[in-house]
GROMACS .gro file of C-alpha atoms in nm:
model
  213
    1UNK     CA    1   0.000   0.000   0.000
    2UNK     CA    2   0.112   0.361  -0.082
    3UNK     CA    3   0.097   0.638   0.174
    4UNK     CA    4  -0.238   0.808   0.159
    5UNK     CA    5  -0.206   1.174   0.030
    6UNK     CA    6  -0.319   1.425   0.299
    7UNK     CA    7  -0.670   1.600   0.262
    8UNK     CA    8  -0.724   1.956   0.270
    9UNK     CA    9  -0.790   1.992   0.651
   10UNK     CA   10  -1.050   2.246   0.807
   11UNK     CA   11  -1.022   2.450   1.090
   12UNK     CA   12  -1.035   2.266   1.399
   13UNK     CA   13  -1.403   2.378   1.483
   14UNK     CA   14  -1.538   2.243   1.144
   15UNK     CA   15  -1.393   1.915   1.189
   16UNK     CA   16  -1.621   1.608   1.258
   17UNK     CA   17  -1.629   1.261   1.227
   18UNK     CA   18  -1.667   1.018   0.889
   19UNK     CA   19  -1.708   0.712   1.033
   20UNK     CA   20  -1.992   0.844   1.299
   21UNK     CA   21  -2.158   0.938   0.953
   22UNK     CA   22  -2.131   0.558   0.793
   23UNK     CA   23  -2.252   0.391   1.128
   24UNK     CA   24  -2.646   0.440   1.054
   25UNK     CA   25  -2.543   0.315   0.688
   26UNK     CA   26  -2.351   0.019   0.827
   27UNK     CA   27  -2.632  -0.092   1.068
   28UNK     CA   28  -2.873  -0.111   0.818
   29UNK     CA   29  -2.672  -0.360   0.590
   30UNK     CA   30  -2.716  -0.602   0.898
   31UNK     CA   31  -2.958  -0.902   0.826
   32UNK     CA   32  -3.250  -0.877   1.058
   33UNK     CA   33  -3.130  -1.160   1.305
   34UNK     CA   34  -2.774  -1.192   1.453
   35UNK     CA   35  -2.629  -1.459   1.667
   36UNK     CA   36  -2.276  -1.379   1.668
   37UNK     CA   37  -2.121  -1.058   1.566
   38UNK     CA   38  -1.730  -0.977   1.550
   39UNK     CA   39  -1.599  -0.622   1.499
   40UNK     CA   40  -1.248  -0.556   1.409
   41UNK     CA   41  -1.053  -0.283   1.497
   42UNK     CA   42  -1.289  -0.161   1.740
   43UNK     CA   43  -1.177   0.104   1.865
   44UNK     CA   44  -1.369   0.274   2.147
   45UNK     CA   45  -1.641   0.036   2.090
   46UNK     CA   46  -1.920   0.228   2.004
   47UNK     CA   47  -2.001   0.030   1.671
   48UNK     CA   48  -1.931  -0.300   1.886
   49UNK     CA   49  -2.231  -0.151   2.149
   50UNK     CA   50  -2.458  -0.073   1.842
   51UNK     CA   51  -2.474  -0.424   1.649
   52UNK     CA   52  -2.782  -0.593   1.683
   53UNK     CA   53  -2.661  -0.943   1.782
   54UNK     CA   54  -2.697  -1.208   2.078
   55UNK     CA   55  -2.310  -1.200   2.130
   56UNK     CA   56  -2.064  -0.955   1.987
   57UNK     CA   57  -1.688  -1.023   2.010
   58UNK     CA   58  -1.506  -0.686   1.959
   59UNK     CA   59  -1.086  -0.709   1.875
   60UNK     CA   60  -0.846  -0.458   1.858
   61UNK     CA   61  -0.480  -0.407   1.836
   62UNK     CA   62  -0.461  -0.160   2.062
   63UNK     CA   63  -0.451  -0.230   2.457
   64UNK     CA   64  -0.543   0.130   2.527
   65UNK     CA   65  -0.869   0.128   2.310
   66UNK     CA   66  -0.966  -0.235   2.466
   67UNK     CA   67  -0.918  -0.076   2.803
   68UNK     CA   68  -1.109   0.233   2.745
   69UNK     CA   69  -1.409   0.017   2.554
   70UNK     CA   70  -1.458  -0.222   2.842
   71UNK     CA   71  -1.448   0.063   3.143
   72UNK     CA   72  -1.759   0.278   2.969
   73UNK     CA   73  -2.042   0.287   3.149
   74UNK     CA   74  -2.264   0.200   2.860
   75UNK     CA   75  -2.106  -0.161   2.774
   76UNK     CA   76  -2.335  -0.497   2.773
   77UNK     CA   77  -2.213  -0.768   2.930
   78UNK     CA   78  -2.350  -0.924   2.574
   79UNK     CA   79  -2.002  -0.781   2.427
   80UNK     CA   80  -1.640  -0.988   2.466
   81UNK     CA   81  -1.361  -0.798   2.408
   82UNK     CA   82  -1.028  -0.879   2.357
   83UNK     CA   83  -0.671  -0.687   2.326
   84UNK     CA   84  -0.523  -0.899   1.975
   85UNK     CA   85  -0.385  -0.910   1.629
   86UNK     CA   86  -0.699  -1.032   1.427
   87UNK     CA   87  -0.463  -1.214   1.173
   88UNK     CA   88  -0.312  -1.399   1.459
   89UNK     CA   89  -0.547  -1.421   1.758
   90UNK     CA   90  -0.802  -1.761   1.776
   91UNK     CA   91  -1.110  -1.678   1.678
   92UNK     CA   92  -1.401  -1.836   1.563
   93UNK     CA   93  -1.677  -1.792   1.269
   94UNK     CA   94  -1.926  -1.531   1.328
   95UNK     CA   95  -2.275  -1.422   1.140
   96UNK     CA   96  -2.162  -1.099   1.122
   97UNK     CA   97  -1.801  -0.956   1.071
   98UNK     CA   98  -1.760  -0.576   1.030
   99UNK     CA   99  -1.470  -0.368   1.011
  100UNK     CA  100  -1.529   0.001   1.065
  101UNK     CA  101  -1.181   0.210   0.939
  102UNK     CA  102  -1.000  -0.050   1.045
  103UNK     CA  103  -0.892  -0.268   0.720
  104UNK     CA  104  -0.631  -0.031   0.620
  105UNK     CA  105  -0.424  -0.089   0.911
  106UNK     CA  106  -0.385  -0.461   0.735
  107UNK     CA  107  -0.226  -0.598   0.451
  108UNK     CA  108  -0.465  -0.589   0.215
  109UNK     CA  109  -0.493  -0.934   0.078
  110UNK     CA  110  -0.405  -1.053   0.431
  111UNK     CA  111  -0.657  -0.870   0.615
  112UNK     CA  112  -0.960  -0.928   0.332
  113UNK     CA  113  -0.872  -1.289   0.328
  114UNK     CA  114  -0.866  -1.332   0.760
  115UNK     CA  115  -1.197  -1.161   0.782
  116UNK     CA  116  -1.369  -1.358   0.492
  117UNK     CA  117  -1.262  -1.689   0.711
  118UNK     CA  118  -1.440  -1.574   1.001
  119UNK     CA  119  -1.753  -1.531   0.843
  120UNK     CA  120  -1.978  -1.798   0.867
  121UNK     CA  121  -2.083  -1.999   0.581
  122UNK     CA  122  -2.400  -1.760   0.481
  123UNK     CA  123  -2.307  -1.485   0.733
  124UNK     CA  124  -2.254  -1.154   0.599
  125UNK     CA  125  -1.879  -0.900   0.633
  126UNK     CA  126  -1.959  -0.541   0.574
  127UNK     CA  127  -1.649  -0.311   0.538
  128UNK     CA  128  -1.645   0.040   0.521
  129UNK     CA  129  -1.308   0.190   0.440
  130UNK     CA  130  -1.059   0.463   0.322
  131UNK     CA  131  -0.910   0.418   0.036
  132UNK     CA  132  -0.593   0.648  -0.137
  133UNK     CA  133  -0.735   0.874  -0.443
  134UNK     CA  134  -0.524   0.746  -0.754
  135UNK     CA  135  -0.791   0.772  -1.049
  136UNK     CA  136  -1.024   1.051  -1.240
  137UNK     CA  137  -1.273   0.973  -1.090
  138UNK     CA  138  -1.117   0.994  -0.736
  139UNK     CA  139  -1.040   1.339  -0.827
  140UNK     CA  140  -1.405   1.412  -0.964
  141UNK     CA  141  -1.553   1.274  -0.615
  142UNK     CA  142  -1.286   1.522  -0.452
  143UNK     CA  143  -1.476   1.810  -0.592
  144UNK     CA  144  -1.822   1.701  -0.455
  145UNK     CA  145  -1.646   1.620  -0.154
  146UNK     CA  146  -1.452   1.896  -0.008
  147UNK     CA  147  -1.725   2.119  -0.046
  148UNK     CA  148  -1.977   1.893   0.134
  149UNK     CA  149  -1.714   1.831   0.398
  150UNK     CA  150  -1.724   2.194   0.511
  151UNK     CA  151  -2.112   2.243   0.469
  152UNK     CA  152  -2.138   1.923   0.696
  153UNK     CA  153  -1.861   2.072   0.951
  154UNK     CA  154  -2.021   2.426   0.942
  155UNK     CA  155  -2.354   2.267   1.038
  156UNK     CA  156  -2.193   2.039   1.302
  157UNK     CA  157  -2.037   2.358   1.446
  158UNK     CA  158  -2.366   2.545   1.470
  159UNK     CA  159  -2.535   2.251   1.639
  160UNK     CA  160  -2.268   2.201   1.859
  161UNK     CA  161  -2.163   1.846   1.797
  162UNK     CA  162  -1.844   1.912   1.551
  163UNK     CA  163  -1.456   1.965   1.622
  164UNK     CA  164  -1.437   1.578   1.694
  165UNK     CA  165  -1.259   1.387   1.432
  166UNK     CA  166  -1.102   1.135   1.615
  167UNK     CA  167  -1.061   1.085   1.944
  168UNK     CA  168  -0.684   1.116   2.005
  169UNK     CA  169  -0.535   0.828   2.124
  170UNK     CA  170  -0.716   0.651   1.823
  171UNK     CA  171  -0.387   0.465   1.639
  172UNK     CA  172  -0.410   0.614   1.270
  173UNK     CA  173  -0.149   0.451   0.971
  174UNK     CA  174  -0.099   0.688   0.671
  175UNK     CA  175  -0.166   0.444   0.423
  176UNK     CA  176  -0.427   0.298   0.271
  177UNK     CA  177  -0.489   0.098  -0.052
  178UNK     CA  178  -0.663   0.220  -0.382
  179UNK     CA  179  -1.001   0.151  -0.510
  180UNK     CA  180  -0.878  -0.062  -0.822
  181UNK     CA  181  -0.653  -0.242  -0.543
  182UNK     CA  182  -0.957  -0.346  -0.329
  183UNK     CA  183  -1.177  -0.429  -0.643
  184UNK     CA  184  -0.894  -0.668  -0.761
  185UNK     CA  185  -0.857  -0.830  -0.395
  186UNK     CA  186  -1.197  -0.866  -0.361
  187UNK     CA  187  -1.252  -1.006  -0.699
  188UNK     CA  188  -1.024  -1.300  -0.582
  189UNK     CA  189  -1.115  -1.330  -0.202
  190UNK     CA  190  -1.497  -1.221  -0.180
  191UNK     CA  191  -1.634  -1.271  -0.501
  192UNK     CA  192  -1.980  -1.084  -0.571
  193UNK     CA  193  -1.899  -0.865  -0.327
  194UNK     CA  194  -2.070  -0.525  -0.348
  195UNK     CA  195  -1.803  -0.210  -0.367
  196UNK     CA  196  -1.922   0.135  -0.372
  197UNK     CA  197  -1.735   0.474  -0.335
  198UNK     CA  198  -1.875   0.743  -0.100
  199UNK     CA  199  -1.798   1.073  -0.034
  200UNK     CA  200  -1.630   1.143   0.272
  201UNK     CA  201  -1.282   0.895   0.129
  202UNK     CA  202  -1.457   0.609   0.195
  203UNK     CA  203  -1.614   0.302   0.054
  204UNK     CA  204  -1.774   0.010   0.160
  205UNK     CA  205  -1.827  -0.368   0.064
  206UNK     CA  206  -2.065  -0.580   0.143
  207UNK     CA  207  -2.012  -0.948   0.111
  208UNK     CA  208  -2.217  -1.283   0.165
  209UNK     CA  209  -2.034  -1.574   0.233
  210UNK     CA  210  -2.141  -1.849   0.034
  211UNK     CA  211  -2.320  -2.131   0.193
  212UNK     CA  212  -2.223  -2.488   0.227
  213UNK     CA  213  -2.348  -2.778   0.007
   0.00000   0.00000   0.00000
């Protein structure tokens, strides 16, 4: 992966956050019944709290996140999580596998390929991702996006819920693979996957694990 070409920042007050924006999205992708959930990379946990699922296993690389995750006040005691490298740690097969900003920090083929496995045979892996602009029409999404990234941080100022991008002991990588690069992996490791660019540098695939016959 190549390192991912800095964005045209706003001021600090008009900055909010993408993957906050994505969550509602993500959710809805989620088939209407859930046993077993597994999100990876996840963070401070608040997509782990949201998913709709008996159990949810929730992984991340990061000691500090796990131990900030688990001491909120609003965690279930329906949610496991663990301080791990998800291409190493044992793990089983879940319905549900989703990976919120957090495939980038993988190899690409490496990652893709360790989450497909722990999908369950008929379970679904939703991804939503940032990906490195490299194409024209990158560059023609750039000039939909910057705009709308300033009317949505003015409008998070006003209301009072912007100037949070991150929260900063969030680990961040400066790379990130292109969309032609994920297409092709995908193509090979999830095929019939669903890919679609958003604004906001991201995109997202959806993915069905085929069953067994």
């Amino acid at each position: 992966m190549r390192e991912k070409q800095r964005k045209l920042q706003l001021p600090e007050k008009l900055r909010w956050n993408h993957n906050e924006w994505y969550r509602r999205w993500l959710l809805r992708q989620l088939p209407s019944q859930v046993s077993s959930a597994l999100d990876v990379g996840c963070g401070l946990g608040d997509l782990a709290r949201a998913l709709k699922a008996d159990e949810v296993t929730a992984i991340d690389a990061s000691a500090r996140m796990i131990e900030r995750a688990s001491a909120t006040s609003a965690t279930s005691d329906r949610i496991k999580w663990i301080h791990g490298d998800v291409l190493t740690h044992d793990l089983g097969r879940y319905d549900v596998v989703t990976a919120e900003a957090s495939l980038h920090h993988l190899p690409l083929r490496e990652g893709l390929t360790r989450l497909a496995e722990l999908t369950k045979p008929g379970g679904t892996l939703i991804v939503v991702g940032l990906y490195m602009m490299a194409t024209r029409a990158d560059m023609a999404m750039e000039l939909v996006t910057l705009p709308a990234n300033a009317v949505v941080g003015l409008a998070k100022a006003i209301n009072g819920t912007g100037g949070k991008p991150h929260d900063t002991e969030m680990p961040v990588v400066n790379t990130a693979p292109t969309l032609p690069e994920i297409r092709a992996a995908a193509a090979e490791i999830t095929p019939g996957a669903r890919i679609r660019r958003h604004v906001f540098w991201r995109y997202s695939l959806v993915w069905r694990a085929p069953e067994f016959h």
